[in-house]
Amino acid sequence: METLEKYKNLLKEIGKLESATSLLAWDERTYIPESAHEARSQVLGKLSKMAFELSVSDEMGEYLEELTKEDVFQSLSEKDRASVYWVNHDYKRFKAIPPDLFEQYTIDRSKSEFVWEKAKAESNFEMFRPHLEKMVDYAKKFADIFGYEENPYDALLEDYEPGMTARELKEIIEPLRKELVSFLRRLLDEGEAPDTSFLTGNFPKEKQRELSIRALKAMHYDFKAGRLDVSAHPFTTKIGPSDVRITTRYIETELLPAFFGSMHEGGHGLYDQGIDKDLTWTGLDTGASMGIHESQSRLWENYVGRSRAFWQFFYPQLQEVFPEFESVPVEDFYRAVNKVEPSLIRVEADELTYNFHIMLRFELEEGLVNGRIEVKDLPELWDDAMNRYLGVTPPDDAHGVLQDVHWSGGMIGYFPSYMLGNLYAAQIFAAARREIPDLEGKIASGDLLTLREWLREKIHRFGRMYAPKEILEKATGEGPNPEYFLKYVREKFSDVYRL
Ligand code: ZN
């Protein structure tokens, strides 16, 4: 069919431009000489604009109109149908925003991000407040433009977790919150906290890098189709079908952040490396959603990387790189990497307390979008929620309401993906345990390939072909179910804390 061929060619053009953009953006965050940023951002702006213009072009509109006609659509192959469905999904959202409004938004957003950085450095919420008010106004406008049935927040969630709603999130969060709050209290009051003193010291960068590479190789992250570099904020980027790069960041006084950062990004990397090659440049060569992507990073970081089985296999490797650990028993080490501590900063939170950071952000941003909460009241509400959830009070706004970049960039509706990632990871890992005989034994003997292959078969290869809930159902036999996470944390931390 002629239209289908033209449509696919146009997607290839867009894909190639995006590939170039990704490479330049990767370079900008890793190796670019300091003085080159200004010119680079102009080049990036130009290329992104070209790709965006093609994706909302009249040409694209005509192809999609033809290909979404019921009889035409039904005659397509399953992959082509998925491509047309999701490309059309995004196209309609982009096209719904008037170009003038979008341009003004882009300008206001970059001002807002710039001011946020300063405001955070000075811990000055008042400086950031008018910009955040603008971003919340845009979110409300966009929600109205995109449309929703029940809650304007649903229209925003759609960008990150298609099909998820605020109502469903509340249904997930409420029982989870109750259980976790009481479990956490019991753990801290009655449990035996592990000694973590040996995790700080002097750990040279080169050796830490060696350790990260060993772990990534054990995970079967493909270094012939990827690399590990350094950046201020760790990330994963897919530059092309055989080029998925990850980064980490080394702190020489701490053993673990770079290591688990590498495993986390490695999990994202395995997902992107595992997407079927014939989905390249079809609009489907990404993850199913932010939440599903995060489930893969969390699965490798926590369900594998923080498991007893993994350290049975990997501890001798760590001792080879850092001989000072010969005097630390593996069981002590395992307990130390699973220390639970209510803290102020989301990105430093442990597995158990992490979801509280998300619950409070969801509570606040859903209130903002629905007009129940005003921006000016955020610092107070934030501190109050931190107390309710975690029993800690931020000393200032830099360690409180100003800590995350997301809101400054207009990303309202993004945070729940992180929590969903944790919950999905528990559910997916439980399914893997049911289906792979003696999974723990395999991990303990260094066989991580069986698990990677299972994930590739059940999730990775499909890219964005299916909606998040569909892929979860296909892989685990049911929709989102937080019980798996609860069961996992109760069992694991009762053991680690010797309850
Ligand atoms: Zn991640």
XYZ file of C-alpha atoms and ligand atoms in Angstrom:
500
model
C 0.000 0.000 0.000
C 1.427 3.302 -1.100
C 0.300 5.395 1.888
C 1.754 2.881 4.332
C 5.141 2.984 2.566
C 5.185 6.779 2.558
C 4.182 6.840 6.199
C 6.991 4.437 7.103
C 9.507 6.486 5.154
C 8.462 9.637 6.940
C 8.893 7.889 10.308
C 12.382 6.825 9.206
C 13.276 10.428 8.385
C 12.066 11.506 11.821
C 13.918 8.602 13.459
C 17.200 9.559 11.812
C 16.893 13.172 12.929
C 16.080 12.029 16.461
C 19.071 9.708 16.414
C 21.375 12.604 15.547
C 19.731 14.721 18.231
C 20.245 11.979 20.826
C 23.927 11.645 20.010
C 24.500 15.402 20.272
C 22.510 15.513 23.523
C 24.532 12.592 24.923
C 27.741 14.399 24.042
C 26.431 17.577 25.644
C 25.946 15.737 28.934
C 29.250 13.809 28.871
C 32.248 15.042 26.921
C 31.475 18.448 25.401
C 34.090 21.152 26.055
C 32.765 23.710 28.508
C 32.645 26.606 26.067
C 30.711 24.712 23.408
C 27.348 24.571 25.217
C 25.901 27.724 23.705
C 26.391 26.668 20.088
C 25.392 23.093 20.835
C 22.045 24.096 22.256
C 21.334 25.980 19.028
C 22.162 22.919 16.939
C 20.039 20.722 19.178
C 17.177 23.199 18.994
C 17.337 23.221 15.211
C 17.393 19.438 14.851
C 14.608 18.849 17.401
C 12.470 21.421 15.647
C 12.991 19.704 12.299
C 11.943 16.355 13.738
C 8.963 17.871 15.537
C 7.779 19.700 12.425
C 7.864 16.481 10.432
C 5.922 14.635 13.099
C 3.095 17.209 13.066
C 3.291 17.964 9.330
C 0.261 18.011 7.019
C 1.896 15.086 5.249
C 1.830 13.033 8.459
C -1.740 14.161 9.070
C -2.859 12.904 5.642
C -1.189 9.526 6.057
C -2.690 9.034 9.509
C -6.130 10.049 8.344
C -5.992 7.398 5.637
C -4.397 4.686 7.794
C -6.805 5.106 10.709
C -9.896 4.515 8.538
C -11.467 1.435 10.075
C -11.188 -0.910 7.051
C -7.651 0.222 6.209
C -6.545 -0.012 9.828
C -7.920 -3.546 10.203
C -6.087 -4.683 7.066
C -2.677 -3.749 8.525
C -0.269 -6.181 10.211
C -0.230 -6.169 14.019
C 3.006 -4.168 14.126
C 1.800 -1.600 11.607
C -1.462 -1.204 13.497
C 0.439 -0.574 16.711
C 2.654 1.952 14.949
C -0.305 3.834 13.464
C -2.181 3.715 16.771
C 0.613 5.221 18.899
C 1.925 7.681 16.321
C -1.640 8.918 15.859
C -2.096 9.076 19.639
C 0.885 11.430 19.958
C 0.054 13.345 16.783
C -3.413 14.225 18.032
C -2.041 15.491 21.315
C 0.623 17.647 19.668
C -1.763 19.031 17.097
C -4.341 19.941 19.735
C -2.053 22.587 21.226
C -2.200 25.900 19.318
C 1.331 26.629 17.956
C 1.484 30.083 19.608
C 0.631 28.612 22.983
C 3.237 25.887 22.540
C 5.926 28.379 21.574
C 5.192 30.583 24.584
C 5.209 27.481 26.777
C 8.648 26.470 25.485
C 10.020 29.921 26.297
C 8.410 30.078 29.758
C 9.539 26.567 30.527
C 13.194 27.251 29.842
C 13.009 30.425 32.007
C 11.348 28.414 34.731
C 14.045 25.710 34.643
C 16.746 28.356 34.745
C 15.198 30.177 37.732
C 14.537 26.898 39.564
C 18.239 26.070 39.510
C 19.065 29.407 41.100
C 16.167 29.236 43.549
C 17.233 25.752 44.631
C 20.850 26.858 45.122
C 19.647 29.765 47.298
C 16.767 27.801 48.845
C 14.427 30.603 47.843
C 10.929 29.378 46.996
C 9.546 32.894 46.499
C 11.951 33.392 43.598
C 10.584 30.280 41.872
C 6.919 30.699 42.849
C 5.697 32.855 39.885
C 7.330 30.460 37.417
C 5.789 27.419 39.025
C 2.406 29.167 38.981
C 2.832 29.559 35.221
C 3.744 25.894 34.796
C 0.673 24.826 36.774
C -1.481 27.121 34.618
C -0.069 25.508 31.484
C -0.758 22.061 32.918
C -4.389 23.032 33.507
C -4.669 24.495 29.998
C -3.142 21.406 28.406
C -5.422 19.123 30.412
C -8.439 21.037 29.092
C -7.105 20.874 25.548
C -6.342 17.140 25.685
C -9.639 16.418 27.406
C -10.494 14.001 30.201
C -13.472 12.207 31.631
C -13.108 12.565 35.351
C -9.991 14.349 36.498
C -7.804 16.841 34.582
C -4.786 15.042 36.068
C -5.673 12.005 33.918
C -5.001 14.020 30.775
C -1.460 14.752 32.008
C -0.729 11.199 33.174
C -1.419 10.049 29.641
C 1.974 11.423 28.527
C 3.859 9.163 30.906
C 1.575 6.244 31.733
C -1.106 5.873 29.051
C -4.361 4.511 30.422
C -3.594 5.242 34.090
C -5.966 7.534 36.035
C -5.833 9.512 39.266
C -8.684 7.388 40.618
C -6.749 4.184 40.017
C -3.609 5.683 41.539
C -5.545 6.587 44.671
C -6.876 3.044 44.852
C -3.320 1.741 44.643
C -1.825 4.287 47.025
C -4.310 4.224 49.909
C -3.824 0.596 51.086
C -0.133 0.728 50.192
C 0.395 3.835 52.309
C -1.361 2.384 55.343
C 0.572 -0.872 55.237
C 3.921 0.743 54.562
C 3.617 3.425 57.229
C 2.933 0.865 59.965
C 5.518 -1.599 58.654
C 8.172 1.106 58.511
C 7.415 2.168 62.075
C 7.719 -1.423 63.300
C 10.945 -1.948 61.406
C 12.583 1.144 62.851
C 11.294 0.593 66.398
C 11.802 -3.137 66.748
C 14.239 -4.099 64.009
C 17.988 -4.457 64.142
C 19.494 -1.857 61.814
C 22.478 -3.110 59.796
C 25.954 -1.659 60.211
C 26.892 0.317 57.102
C 30.179 1.834 58.275
C 32.258 -0.141 55.753
C 30.367 1.375 52.807
C 32.160 4.691 53.251
C 35.897 5.116 52.855
C 38.208 5.640 49.927
C 37.104 3.915 46.719
C 39.054 5.164 43.672
C 37.001 5.933 40.564
C 38.882 3.491 38.349
C 38.136 0.594 40.662
C 34.497 1.612 40.984
C 34.272 1.699 37.214
C 35.782 -1.779 37.037
C 33.137 -3.039 39.467
C 30.289 -1.449 37.501
C 31.546 -2.978 34.274
C 31.759 -6.430 35.860
C 28.146 -6.136 37.033
C 26.939 -4.903 33.643
C 28.724 -7.772 31.909
C 27.126 -10.226 34.333
C 23.732 -8.713 33.399
C 24.626 -9.267 29.719
C 24.358 -5.592 28.899
C 25.860 -5.573 25.392
C 29.005 -3.423 25.345
C 29.248 -3.890 21.570
C 25.981 -1.977 21.360
C 26.561 0.416 24.242
C 28.976 2.192 26.564
C 29.339 3.314 30.163
C 30.352 6.939 30.691
C 30.194 9.588 33.411
C 27.665 12.392 33.797
C 26.429 14.642 36.608
C 23.010 12.966 36.558
C 23.036 9.315 35.445
C 20.901 8.521 32.391
C 20.291 6.023 29.591
C 19.897 7.086 25.989
C 18.962 5.131 22.920
C 20.844 6.617 20.014
C 19.933 3.924 17.550
C 18.960 0.264 17.303
C 22.446 -0.958 18.244
C 23.586 1.970 20.304
C 22.158 2.261 23.812
C 24.437 4.181 26.179
C 24.362 4.547 29.930
C 26.135 6.791 32.424
C 26.904 6.802 36.119
C 28.583 9.124 38.594
C 31.403 8.247 40.989
C 31.726 9.527 44.553
C 35.096 8.321 45.831
C 34.069 8.293 49.489
C 31.069 6.005 48.861
C 31.090 2.494 47.446
C 27.503 2.054 46.345
C 25.879 5.021 44.548
C 27.816 4.545 41.303
C 27.453 0.773 41.450
C 23.691 0.687 41.918
C 23.376 3.641 39.553
C 25.086 1.495 36.901
C 22.816 -1.468 37.556
C 19.773 0.829 37.434
C 20.746 2.410 34.132
C 21.874 -1.021 32.934
C 18.303 -2.224 33.485
C 17.010 0.611 31.326
C 19.735 -0.241 28.827
C 18.773 -3.927 28.597
C 15.192 -2.899 27.825
C 16.243 -0.621 24.979
C 18.815 -3.095 23.650
C 16.193 -5.827 23.665
C 13.588 -4.090 21.515
C 13.031 -5.992 18.255
C 15.170 -4.554 15.456
C 12.241 -4.524 13.060
C 10.561 -1.893 15.243
C 13.380 0.543 14.449
C 12.050 3.960 13.468
C 8.415 2.875 13.504
C 7.458 4.980 16.531
C 7.520 1.762 18.577
C 11.238 1.523 19.382
C 10.869 2.915 22.921
C 9.497 1.491 26.146
C 5.789 0.946 26.708
C 5.709 3.787 29.271
C 7.875 5.574 31.817
C 6.532 3.216 34.486
C 7.340 0.042 32.546
C 10.802 1.413 31.732
C 11.394 2.192 35.391
C 10.249 -1.326 36.324
C 13.180 -2.709 34.358
C 15.771 -0.461 36.004
C 14.342 -1.159 39.469
C 14.173 -4.872 38.838
C 17.896 -5.064 38.116
C 18.927 -2.543 40.744
C 16.821 -3.879 43.627
C 15.315 -7.293 42.929
C 18.608 -8.593 41.538
C 21.267 -6.128 42.758
C 20.080 -5.934 46.353
C 19.322 -9.642 46.718
C 21.171 -12.183 48.818
C 21.483 -14.489 45.806
C 23.253 -11.844 43.726
C 25.831 -11.140 46.409
C 26.531 -14.855 46.844
C 27.728 -14.766 43.281
C 29.121 -11.243 43.054
C 30.764 -10.672 46.436
C 34.002 -12.503 45.504
C 34.240 -10.181 42.484
C 33.843 -7.151 44.721
C 36.500 -8.537 47.053
C 38.836 -8.971 44.099
C 38.465 -5.300 43.187
C 38.378 -4.068 46.797
C 40.429 -6.551 48.923
C 39.579 -4.584 52.105
C 36.188 -6.357 52.024
C 37.800 -9.715 52.747
C 37.215 -8.987 56.441
C 33.487 -8.191 55.917
C 31.184 -11.262 55.843
C 28.876 -11.394 52.819
C 25.787 -11.496 55.061
C 26.816 -8.229 56.737
C 27.363 -6.708 53.331
C 23.976 -7.888 52.073
C 22.222 -6.384 55.092
C 24.144 -3.117 54.704
C 23.034 -2.591 51.088
C 19.448 -2.882 52.339
C 19.485 -0.311 55.098
C 16.213 1.575 55.476
C 16.300 5.194 56.519
C 13.578 7.833 56.163
C 15.273 10.712 54.380
C 14.543 14.107 52.872
C 15.734 13.522 49.331
C 13.805 11.329 46.893
C 16.734 10.250 44.746
C 18.634 9.010 47.819
C 15.698 7.059 49.257
C 15.842 3.303 49.888
C 13.446 0.762 48.348
C 11.015 0.871 51.237
C 10.656 4.620 51.770
C 10.941 5.657 48.113
C 7.237 5.330 47.383
C 6.351 7.794 50.165
C 8.261 10.485 48.285
C 6.088 9.795 45.258
C 2.816 9.621 47.187
C 3.344 13.075 48.623
C 4.243 14.546 45.249
C 1.164 12.965 43.672
C -1.047 14.273 46.472
C 0.283 17.807 45.926
C 0.348 17.953 42.141
C -3.098 16.414 41.804
C -4.347 19.102 44.200
C -2.612 21.835 42.192
C -4.100 20.699 38.883
C -7.572 20.487 40.436
C -7.274 23.905 42.074
C -7.571 22.572 45.623
C -4.010 23.659 46.375
C -2.309 26.948 45.568
C 1.360 27.199 44.688
C 2.030 29.703 47.468
C 1.056 27.106 50.085
C 3.331 24.377 48.707
C 6.333 24.721 51.061
C 4.116 24.364 54.123
C 2.101 21.514 52.632
C 5.287 19.763 51.587
C 6.779 19.858 55.069
C 3.503 18.685 56.548
C 3.333 15.735 54.145
C 6.982 14.775 54.790
C 6.097 14.575 58.435
C 3.007 12.503 57.874
C 4.673 10.034 55.536
C 8.246 9.847 56.767
C 8.427 11.637 60.082
C 11.134 14.026 58.936
C 11.096 17.811 58.441
C 13.179 19.540 55.768
C 15.538 22.193 57.188
C 14.894 24.414 54.163
C 13.076 24.425 50.793
C 16.175 23.286 48.883
C 15.852 19.976 50.757
C 12.073 20.105 50.449
C 9.770 21.433 47.791
C 12.598 22.717 45.541
C 14.548 19.450 45.273
C 13.213 18.055 41.972
C 13.630 19.476 38.488
C 10.326 18.033 37.146
C 7.801 20.757 38.020
C 10.113 23.508 36.758
C 10.096 21.822 33.350
C 6.324 21.500 33.279
C 6.498 17.745 33.931
C 3.393 17.416 36.075
C 2.052 13.863 36.100
C 5.496 12.275 35.763
C 6.203 11.291 39.382
C 3.717 8.388 39.654
C 5.763 6.522 36.996
C 8.551 6.061 39.535
C 6.228 4.455 42.046
C 4.511 2.360 39.403
C 7.959 1.220 38.281
C 8.620 -0.136 41.788
C 5.259 -1.891 41.923
C 5.495 -3.318 38.404
C 9.037 -4.566 39.144
C 7.755 -6.574 42.133
C 4.940 -8.035 40.066
C 7.185 -8.874 37.113
C 9.894 -10.407 39.289
C 7.276 -12.550 41.044
C 6.119 -13.809 37.638
C 9.723 -14.571 36.638
C 10.162 -16.567 39.866
C 7.035 -18.570 39.075
C 8.149 -19.352 35.552
C 11.917 -19.779 35.824
C 12.769 -22.884 37.887
C 15.113 -22.009 40.757
C 15.655 -18.396 39.703
C 17.463 -17.581 42.973
C 19.815 -20.511 42.476
C 20.548 -19.323 38.955
C 21.302 -15.792 40.140
C 23.478 -17.151 42.965
C 25.540 -19.092 40.419
C 25.993 -16.005 38.205
C 23.447 -16.959 35.577
C 21.623 -13.675 34.950
C 21.126 -14.511 31.294
C 18.079 -16.696 31.923
C 16.328 -13.779 33.608
C 17.398 -11.328 30.885
C 16.076 -13.659 28.203
C 12.776 -14.069 30.040
C 12.386 -10.278 30.303
C 13.306 -9.874 26.650
C 10.735 -12.467 25.621
C 7.937 -11.102 27.834
C 8.579 -7.355 27.697
C 11.624 -5.901 25.966
C 11.110 -7.095 22.412
C 7.672 -5.497 22.117
C 8.905 -1.922 22.614
C 5.845 0.303 22.620
C 3.551 -2.113 20.783
C 1.249 -2.555 23.777
C -0.156 -0.200 26.400
C 1.439 -0.511 29.862
C -1.453 -2.493 31.320
C -1.521 -4.854 28.345
C 2.167 -5.616 28.557
C 1.857 -6.183 32.298
C -1.049 -8.555 31.762
C 0.830 -10.416 29.050
C 3.920 -10.787 31.243
C 2.320 -11.472 34.626
C -1.265 -12.526 33.947
C -2.879 -9.533 35.658
C -3.122 -5.738 35.784
C -1.273 -3.534 38.309
C -1.411 -5.214 41.724
C 0.511 -3.593 44.618
C 0.228 -6.759 46.742
C 3.422 -8.132 45.178
C 5.397 -5.157 46.338
C 3.978 -5.332 49.850
C 4.707 -9.031 50.131
C 8.236 -8.487 48.875
C 9.133 -5.681 51.272
C 7.531 -7.405 54.265
C 9.456 -10.630 53.662
C 12.736 -9.044 52.701
C 13.004 -6.371 55.341
C 11.635 -8.514 58.179
C 14.554 -10.788 57.405
C 17.166 -8.051 56.949
C 16.025 -6.318 60.160
C 15.625 -9.641 62.028
C 12.055 -8.929 63.117
Zn 15.324 5.113 36.023
